[in-house]
Amino acid sequence: MLTIGSLAKKTGTKVQTIRYYEQIGLMPEPGRTEGGQRRYGDDELDRLAFIRHARQLGFSLEAIRELLDLSDHPHRPCHEADAIARRQLKQVEQRLARLEALRTELKRMVHECSGGQTADCRVLEVLRDHSECLTDHDEIGA
């Protein structure tokens, strides 16, 4: 059995985060010693590792809740898990498209800057007036 501190170290998760996951029901309420200390076993370690990895992949807490529910019912078809992963992939692709547009715009701004006086600074001009941008980057991936 692991203490909350040991569980945190093994998974690279902060103690406060583990407590939060317990509060919102992603992690089950742990067993406790007579002194009231939380104790965790391999199942909780696996579940927290699952949650942490899903968070690293950008899944929302609600999506993780859905995935954990599917994981808790191993005889259900996996098409629901696939749909959740596809949704996440779409969101990542949208963010990448937006980041690429931002990158293009920032590179252009920097390239067009002559390095003279701030009164003539292209970077400041573009930031002052969105119509100076070549892309509508605020709409891409939104």
Coordinates of N, CA, C and O in Angstrom, one line a residue:
M1 N 0.8 -1.2 0.0 CA 0.0 0.0 0.0 C 0.9 1.2 0.0 O 1.9 1.3 0.6
L2 N 0.4 2.3 -0.7 CA 1.2 3.5 -0.9 C 0.5 4.6 -0.1 O -0.7 4.7 -0.1
T3 N 1.3 5.5 0.4 CA 0.8 6.8 0.9 C 0.5 7.7 -0.2 O 1.0 7.5 -1.4
I4 N -0.2 8.8 0.0 CA -0.4 9.8 -1.1 C 0.9 10.4 -1.6 O 1.0 10.6 -2.8
G5 N 1.8 10.6 -0.7 CA 3.1 11.1 -1.2 C 3.8 10.1 -2.1 O 4.4 10.5 -3.1
S6 N 3.8 8.9 -1.7 CA 4.5 7.8 -2.6 C 3.8 7.7 -3.9 O 4.4 7.6 -5.0
L7 N 2.4 7.7 -3.9 CA 1.7 7.7 -5.1 C 2.0 8.9 -6.0 O 2.2 8.7 -7.2
A8 N 2.1 10.0 -5.4 CA 2.4 11.3 -6.1 C 3.8 11.1 -6.8 O 4.0 11.5 -8.0
K9 N 4.8 10.6 -6.1 CA 6.1 10.5 -6.6 C 6.2 9.5 -7.8 O 6.8 9.7 -8.8
K10 N 5.5 8.3 -7.6 CA 5.5 7.3 -8.6 C 4.9 7.7 -9.9 O 5.2 7.2 -11.0
T11 N 3.9 8.6 -9.8 CA 3.2 9.0 -11.0 C 3.6 10.4 -11.5 O 3.1 10.9 -12.6
G12 N 4.4 11.2 -10.7 CA 4.7 12.5 -11.1 C 3.5 13.5 -11.0 O 3.4 14.5 -11.7
T13 N 2.6 13.2 -10.1 CA 1.4 14.0 -9.9 C 1.5 14.7 -8.5 O 2.0 14.1 -7.5
K14 N 1.1 15.9 -8.4 CA 1.1 16.6 -7.2 C 0.0 16.1 -6.2 O -1.0 15.6 -6.7
V15 N 0.3 16.1 -4.9 CA -0.6 15.6 -3.9 C -1.9 16.3 -4.0 O -3.0 15.7 -4.0
Q16 N -1.9 17.6 -4.2 CA -3.1 18.4 -4.3 C -4.0 18.0 -5.5 O -5.2 18.0 -5.5
T17 N -3.3 17.6 -6.6 CA -4.0 17.1 -7.8 C -4.7 15.8 -7.5 O -5.8 15.6 -7.9
I18 N -4.0 14.9 -6.8 CA -4.6 13.6 -6.4 C -5.9 13.8 -5.6 O -6.9 13.2 -5.8
R19 N -5.8 14.7 -4.6 CA -6.9 15.0 -3.8 C -8.1 15.6 -4.6 O -9.2 15.3 -4.4
Y20 N -7.7 16.5 -5.6 CA -8.7 17.1 -6.5 C -9.4 16.0 -7.3 O -10.6 15.9 -7.4
Y21 N -8.6 15.1 -7.8 CA -9.2 14.0 -8.6 C -10.2 13.1 -7.7 O -11.2 12.6 -8.2
E22 N -9.8 13.0 -6.5 CA -10.7 12.3 -5.6 C -12.0 13.1 -5.4 O -13.1 12.5 -5.4
Q23 N -11.9 14.4 -5.2 CA -13.0 15.2 -4.9 C -14.0 15.2 -6.1 O -15.2 15.2 -5.9
I24 N -13.5 15.1 -7.3 CA -14.4 15.2 -8.5 C -14.8 13.8 -9.0 O -15.5 13.7 -10.0
G25 N -14.3 12.8 -8.3 CA -14.7 11.4 -8.6 C -13.9 10.7 -9.7 O -14.3 9.6 -10.1
L26 N -12.8 11.2 -10.1 CA -12.0 10.5 -11.1 C -11.2 9.4 -10.4 O -10.9 8.4 -11.0
M27 N -10.8 9.7 -9.2 CA -10.1 8.7 -8.4 C -11.1 8.2 -7.3 O -11.8 9.1 -6.7
P28 N -11.1 7.0 -6.9 CA -12.0 6.5 -5.9 C -11.5 7.0 -4.5 O -10.3 7.4 -4.3
E29 N -12.4 7.1 -3.6 CA -12.1 7.5 -2.2 C -11.1 6.4 -1.7 O -11.4 5.2 -1.7
P30 N -9.9 6.7 -1.2 CA -9.0 5.7 -0.8 C -9.3 5.1 0.5 O -10.0 5.7 1.4
G31 N -8.8 3.9 0.8 CA -8.8 3.3 2.1 C -8.0 4.2 3.0 O -7.1 4.9 2.6
R32 N -8.2 4.0 4.3 CA -7.5 4.8 5.3 C -7.0 3.9 6.4 O -7.6 2.9 6.8
T33 N -5.9 4.4 7.0 CA -5.4 3.7 8.2 C -6.2 4.1 9.4 O -7.0 5.0 9.3
E34 N -5.9 3.5 10.5 CA -6.6 3.8 11.7 C -6.3 5.3 12.1 O -7.2 6.0 12.7
G35 N -5.2 5.8 11.7 CA -4.8 7.2 11.9 C -5.3 8.1 10.9 O -5.1 9.3 10.9
G36 N -6.1 7.6 9.9 CA -6.7 8.5 8.9 C -5.9 8.8 7.7 O -6.3 9.5 6.8
Q37 N -4.7 8.1 7.6 CA -3.9 8.4 6.4 C -4.4 7.6 5.2 O -4.9 6.4 5.3
R38 N -4.4 8.2 4.0 CA -4.9 7.6 2.8 C -3.9 6.5 2.4 O -2.7 6.7 2.6
R39 N -4.4 5.4 1.9 CA -3.6 4.3 1.4 C -4.1 3.9 0.0 O -5.3 3.7 -0.2
Y40 N -3.1 3.7 -0.9 CA -3.5 3.4 -2.3 C -2.8 2.1 -2.7 O -1.7 1.8 -2.3
G41 N -3.5 1.3 -3.5 CA -2.9 0.1 -4.1 C -2.6 0.2 -5.5 O -2.6 1.3 -6.1
D42 N -2.3 -1.0 -6.1 CA -2.0 -1.0 -7.6 C -3.1 -0.5 -8.5 O -2.8 0.1 -9.5
D43 N -4.3 -0.8 -8.1 CA -5.4 -0.3 -8.9 C -5.5 1.2 -9.0 O -5.7 1.8 -10.1
E44 N -5.3 1.9 -7.9 CA -5.3 3.3 -7.8 C -4.0 3.9 -8.6 O -4.1 4.9 -9.2
L45 N -2.9 3.2 -8.4 CA -1.7 3.6 -9.1 C -1.9 3.5 -10.6 O -1.6 4.5 -11.4
D46 N -2.5 2.5 -11.1 CA -2.8 2.3 -12.5 C -3.8 3.4 -13.0 O -3.7 4.0 -14.1
R47 N -4.8 3.6 -12.2 CA -5.9 4.6 -12.6 C -5.3 6.0 -12.7 O -5.5 6.7 -13.6
L48 N -4.4 6.4 -11.7 CA -3.8 7.7 -11.7 C -2.8 7.8 -12.9 O -2.8 8.9 -13.5
A49 N -2.1 6.8 -13.2 CA -1.2 6.8 -14.3 C -2.0 7.0 -15.6 O -1.6 7.7 -16.5
F50 N -3.2 6.3 -15.7 CA -4.1 6.5 -16.9 C -4.5 7.9 -17.0 O -4.4 8.5 -18.1
I51 N -5.0 8.5 -15.9 CA -5.4 9.9 -15.9 C -4.3 10.8 -16.3 O -4.5 11.7 -17.1
R52 N -3.2 10.6 -15.7 CA -2.0 11.5 -16.0 C -1.6 11.5 -17.4 O -1.4 12.5 -18.1
H53 N -1.6 10.3 -18.0 CA -1.2 10.1 -19.4 C -2.3 10.8 -20.3 O -1.9 11.5 -21.3
A54 N -3.5 10.6 -20.0 CA -4.6 11.2 -20.8 C -4.5 12.7 -20.7 O -4.7 13.4 -21.7
R55 N -4.2 13.3 -19.5 CA -4.0 14.7 -19.4 C -2.8 15.2 -20.3 O -2.9 16.2 -20.9
Q56 N -1.7 14.4 -20.3 CA -0.6 14.8 -21.1 C -0.9 14.8 -22.6 O -0.4 15.6 -23.3
L57 N -1.9 14.0 -23.0 CA -2.3 14.0 -24.3 C -3.4 15.0 -24.6 O -3.9 15.1 -25.7
G58 N -3.7 15.8 -23.6 CA -4.6 16.9 -23.8 C -6.1 16.6 -23.6 O -7.0 17.5 -23.8
F59 N -6.5 15.4 -23.1 CA -7.9 15.1 -22.9 C -8.4 16.0 -21.8 O -7.7 16.2 -20.8
S60 N -9.6 16.4 -21.9 CA -10.3 17.1 -20.8 C -10.7 16.2 -19.7 O -10.7 15.0 -19.9
L61 N -11.0 16.7 -18.5 CA -11.4 15.9 -17.4 C -12.6 15.1 -17.7 O -12.8 14.0 -17.3
E62 N -13.6 15.8 -18.4 CA -14.8 15.1 -18.8 C -14.5 13.9 -19.8 O -15.1 12.9 -19.6
A63 N -13.7 14.1 -20.7 CA -13.3 13.0 -21.6 C -12.6 11.9 -20.9 O -12.9 10.7 -21.1
I64 N -11.8 12.3 -19.9 CA -11.1 11.2 -19.1 C -12.2 10.5 -18.3 O -12.1 9.2 -18.2
R65 N -13.1 11.2 -17.8 CA -14.2 10.5 -17.0 C -14.9 9.5 -17.9 O -15.2 8.3 -17.5
E66 N -15.2 9.9 -19.2 CA -15.8 8.9 -20.1 C -14.9 7.7 -20.4 O -15.4 6.6 -20.5
L67 N -13.7 8.0 -20.6 CA -12.7 6.9 -20.9 C -12.5 6.0 -19.7 O -12.5 4.8 -19.9
L68 N -12.5 6.5 -18.5 CA -12.4 5.7 -17.4 C -13.7 4.8 -17.2 O -13.5 3.6 -16.9
D69 N -14.8 5.4 -17.5 CA -16.0 4.6 -17.4 C -16.0 3.4 -18.4 O -16.4 2.3 -18.1
L70 N -15.5 3.7 -19.6 CA -15.3 2.6 -20.6 C -14.3 1.6 -20.1 O -14.5 0.4 -20.3
S71 N -13.2 2.1 -19.6 CA -12.2 1.2 -19.1 C -12.7 0.3 -17.9 O -12.3 -0.9 -17.8
D72 N -13.6 0.9 -17.1 CA -14.2 0.1 -16.0 C -15.2 -1.0 -16.5 O -15.6 -1.8 -15.7
H73 N -15.6 -0.9 -17.8 CA -16.5 -1.9 -18.3 C -15.8 -2.5 -19.6 O -16.2 -2.2 -20.7
P74 N -14.9 -3.5 -19.3 CA -14.1 -4.0 -20.4 C -14.8 -4.8 -21.5 O -14.3 -5.0 -22.6
H75 N -16.1 -5.1 -21.3 CA -16.8 -5.9 -22.4 C -17.6 -5.0 -23.3 O -18.2 -5.5 -24.2
R76 N -17.6 -3.7 -23.1 CA -18.3 -2.8 -24.0 C -17.4 -2.6 -25.2 O -16.2 -2.7 -25.2
P77 N -18.1 -2.3 -26.3 CA -17.3 -2.1 -27.6 C -16.5 -0.8 -27.5 O -16.9 0.1 -26.7
C78 N -15.4 -0.8 -28.2 CA -14.5 0.4 -28.0 C -14.8 1.5 -28.9 O -14.0 2.5 -28.9
H79 N -15.8 1.5 -29.7 CA -16.1 2.6 -30.7 C -16.3 3.9 -29.9 O -16.0 5.0 -30.5
E80 N -16.8 3.9 -28.7 CA -17.0 5.1 -27.9 C -15.6 5.7 -27.6 O -15.4 6.9 -27.7
A81 N -14.7 4.9 -27.2 CA -13.3 5.3 -26.9 C -12.7 5.9 -28.1 O -12.0 7.0 -28.1
D82 N -12.9 5.2 -29.2 CA -12.4 5.7 -30.5 C -12.9 7.1 -30.9 O -12.2 8.0 -31.3
A83 N -14.2 7.3 -30.6 CA -14.9 8.6 -30.9 C -14.3 9.7 -30.0 O -14.1 10.8 -30.5
I84 N -14.0 9.4 -28.8 CA -13.5 10.4 -27.9 C -12.1 10.7 -28.3 O -11.7 11.9 -28.4
A85 N -11.3 9.7 -28.7 CA -9.9 10.0 -29.2 C -9.9 10.8 -30.5 O -9.1 11.7 -30.7
R86 N -10.9 10.5 -31.4 CA -11.0 11.2 -32.6 C -11.4 12.7 -32.4 O -10.9 13.6 -33.0
R87 N -12.3 12.9 -31.4 CA -12.6 14.3 -31.0 C -11.4 15.0 -30.5 O -11.1 16.2 -30.9
Q88 N -10.5 14.4 -29.7 CA -9.3 15.0 -29.2 C -8.4 15.3 -30.3 O -7.7 16.3 -30.4
L89 N -8.2 14.3 -31.3 CA -7.3 14.5 -32.4 C -7.8 15.7 -33.2 O -7.0 16.6 -33.6
K90 N -9.1 15.9 -33.4 CA -9.6 17.0 -34.2 C -9.3 18.3 -33.5 O -8.9 19.3 -34.1
Q91 N -9.4 18.4 -32.2 CA -9.1 19.6 -31.4 C -7.6 19.9 -31.5 O -7.2 21.1 -31.7
V92 N -6.7 18.9 -31.5 CA -5.3 19.1 -31.6 C -5.0 19.6 -33.0 O -4.2 20.6 -33.1
E93 N -5.6 19.0 -34.0 CA -5.3 19.5 -35.4 C -5.8 21.0 -35.5 O -5.1 21.7 -36.2
Q94 N -6.9 21.3 -34.9 CA -7.4 22.7 -35.0 C -6.4 23.7 -34.3 O -6.1 24.7 -34.8
R95 N -5.9 23.3 -33.1 CA -4.9 24.1 -32.4 C -3.6 24.2 -33.2 O -3.0 25.3 -33.3
L96 N -3.2 23.1 -33.9 CA -2.0 23.2 -34.7 C -2.2 24.1 -35.9 O -1.2 24.9 -36.2
A97 N -3.3 24.1 -36.5 CA -3.6 25.0 -37.6 C -3.5 26.5 -37.1 O -2.9 27.3 -37.8
R98 N -4.1 26.7 -36.0 CA -4.1 28.1 -35.4 C -2.6 28.5 -35.1 O -2.2 29.6 -35.4
L99 N -1.9 27.6 -34.5 CA -0.5 27.9 -34.1 C 0.3 28.1 -35.4 O 1.2 29.0 -35.4
E100 N 0.1 27.4 -36.4 CA 0.8 27.6 -37.7 C 0.5 28.9 -38.3 O 1.4 29.6 -38.8
A101 N -0.7 29.3 -38.2 CA -1.1 30.7 -38.7 C -0.5 31.8 -37.9 O 0.0 32.8 -38.4
L102 N -0.4 31.6 -36.6 CA 0.2 32.5 -35.7 C 1.7 32.6 -36.0 O 2.3 33.7 -36.0
R103 N 2.3 31.5 -36.2 CA 3.7 31.4 -36.5 C 4.0 32.2 -37.8 O 5.0 33.0 -37.9
T104 N 3.2 31.9 -38.8 CA 3.4 32.6 -40.1 C 3.3 34.1 -39.9 O 4.1 34.9 -40.5
E105 N 2.3 34.5 -39.2 CA 2.1 36.0 -39.0 C 3.2 36.6 -38.2 O 3.7 37.7 -38.5
L106 N 3.7 35.9 -37.1 CA 4.8 36.5 -36.3 C 6.1 36.5 -37.1 O 6.8 37.5 -37.0
K107 N 6.3 35.5 -37.9 CA 7.6 35.5 -38.7 C 7.5 36.7 -39.7 O 8.5 37.4 -39.9
R108 N 6.4 36.9 -40.3 CA 6.2 38.0 -41.3 C 6.4 39.4 -40.6 O 7.1 40.2 -41.1
M109 N 5.8 39.5 -39.4 CA 6.0 40.8 -38.6 C 7.5 41.0 -38.3 O 8.0 42.1 -38.5
V110 N 8.2 40.0 -37.8 CA 9.6 40.2 -37.5 C 10.4 40.5 -38.7 O 11.3 41.3 -38.7
H111 N 10.1 39.8 -39.8 CA 10.9 39.9 -41.0 C 10.7 41.4 -41.6 O 11.6 42.0 -42.1
E112 N 9.5 41.9 -41.5 CA 9.2 43.2 -42.0 C 9.7 44.4 -41.2 O 9.6 45.5 -41.6
C113 N 10.1 44.1 -40.0 CA 10.6 45.1 -39.1 C 12.0 45.6 -39.5 O 12.9 44.8 -39.7
S114 N 12.1 46.9 -39.7 CA 13.4 47.4 -40.2 C 14.4 47.7 -39.1 O 15.5 48.0 -39.4
G115 N 14.0 47.6 -37.9 CA 14.9 47.8 -36.8 C 15.2 49.3 -36.5 O 16.1 49.7 -35.8
G116 N 14.3 50.2 -37.1 CA 14.5 51.6 -36.9 C 13.9 52.1 -35.6 O 14.0 51.5 -34.5
Q117 N 13.2 53.2 -35.7 CA 12.5 53.8 -34.5 C 11.2 53.1 -34.2 O 10.6 52.6 -35.2
T118 N 10.8 53.2 -33.0 CA 9.5 52.5 -32.6 C 8.3 53.2 -33.4 O 7.3 52.5 -33.6
A119 N 8.5 54.4 -33.7 CA 7.4 55.1 -34.4 C 7.1 54.5 -35.8 O 6.0 54.5 -36.3
D120 N 8.1 53.8 -36.4 CA 8.0 53.1 -37.7 C 8.1 51.6 -37.5 O 8.3 50.9 -38.5
C121 N 7.9 51.1 -36.3 CA 8.1 49.7 -36.1 C 6.9 48.9 -36.7 O 5.7 49.1 -36.3
R122 N 7.2 47.9 -37.6 CA 6.2 47.1 -38.2 C 5.5 46.2 -37.2 O 4.3 46.0 -37.3
V123 N 6.2 45.7 -36.3 CA 5.6 44.8 -35.3 C 4.5 45.6 -34.5 O 3.4 45.1 -34.4
L124 N 4.8 46.8 -34.1 CA 3.8 47.6 -33.4 C 2.7 48.0 -34.3 O 1.5 48.0 -33.8
E125 N 2.9 48.3 -35.5 CA 1.9 48.6 -36.5 C 0.9 47.5 -36.6 O -0.4 47.7 -36.5
V126 N 1.4 46.3 -36.8 CA 0.5 45.1 -37.0 C -0.3 44.8 -35.7 O -1.5 44.5 -35.8
L127 N 0.4 45.0 -34.6 CA -0.3 44.7 -33.3 C -1.4 45.8 -33.1 O -2.4 45.4 -32.5
R128 N -1.2 47.0 -33.5 CA -2.2 48.0 -33.4 C -3.4 47.8 -34.3 O -4.5 48.2 -33.9
D129 N -3.2 47.2 -35.4 CA -4.3 47.1 -36.4 C -4.3 45.7 -37.0 O -3.5 45.3 -37.8
H130 N -5.3 45.0 -36.6 CA -5.5 43.6 -37.0 C -5.6 43.4 -38.5 O -5.3 42.4 -39.0
S131 N -6.1 44.5 -39.1 CA -6.3 44.4 -40.6 C -5.0 44.3 -41.3 O -5.0 43.9 -42.5
E132 N -3.9 44.6 -40.7 CA -2.6 44.5 -41.2 C -2.1 43.0 -41.3 O -1.1 42.7 -42.0
C133 N -2.8 42.1 -40.6 CA -2.4 40.7 -40.7 C -2.9 40.1 -42.0 O -3.9 40.4 -42.5
L134 N -2.1 39.1 -42.4 CA -2.5 38.4 -43.7 C -3.5 37.3 -43.4 O -4.2 36.9 -44.4
T135 N -3.5 36.8 -42.2 CA -4.5 35.7 -41.9 C -5.4 36.1 -40.8 O -5.1 37.0 -40.0
D136 N -6.6 35.5 -40.8 CA -7.6 35.8 -39.8 C -7.3 34.7 -38.7 O -8.1 33.9 -38.4
H137 N -6.2 34.8 -38.0 CA -5.7 33.8 -37.1 C -6.5 33.6 -35.9 O -6.5 32.6 -35.2
D138 N -7.4 34.6 -35.6 CA -8.2 34.4 -34.4 C -9.4 33.5 -34.7 O -10.0 33.0 -33.7
E139 N -9.7 33.2 -35.9 CA -10.8 32.3 -36.3 C -10.3 30.9 -36.6 O -11.1 30.0 -36.5
I140 N -9.1 30.7 -36.9 CA -8.5 29.4 -37.3 C -8.5 28.5 -36.0 O -7.9 28.9 -35.0
G141 N -9.1 27.4 -36.2 CA -9.0 26.4 -35.1 C -9.9 26.7 -33.9 O -9.9 26.1 -32.9
A142 N -10.7 27.8 -34.0 CA -11.6 28.2 -32.9 C -12.9 27.3 -32.9 O -13.2 26.6 -33.7

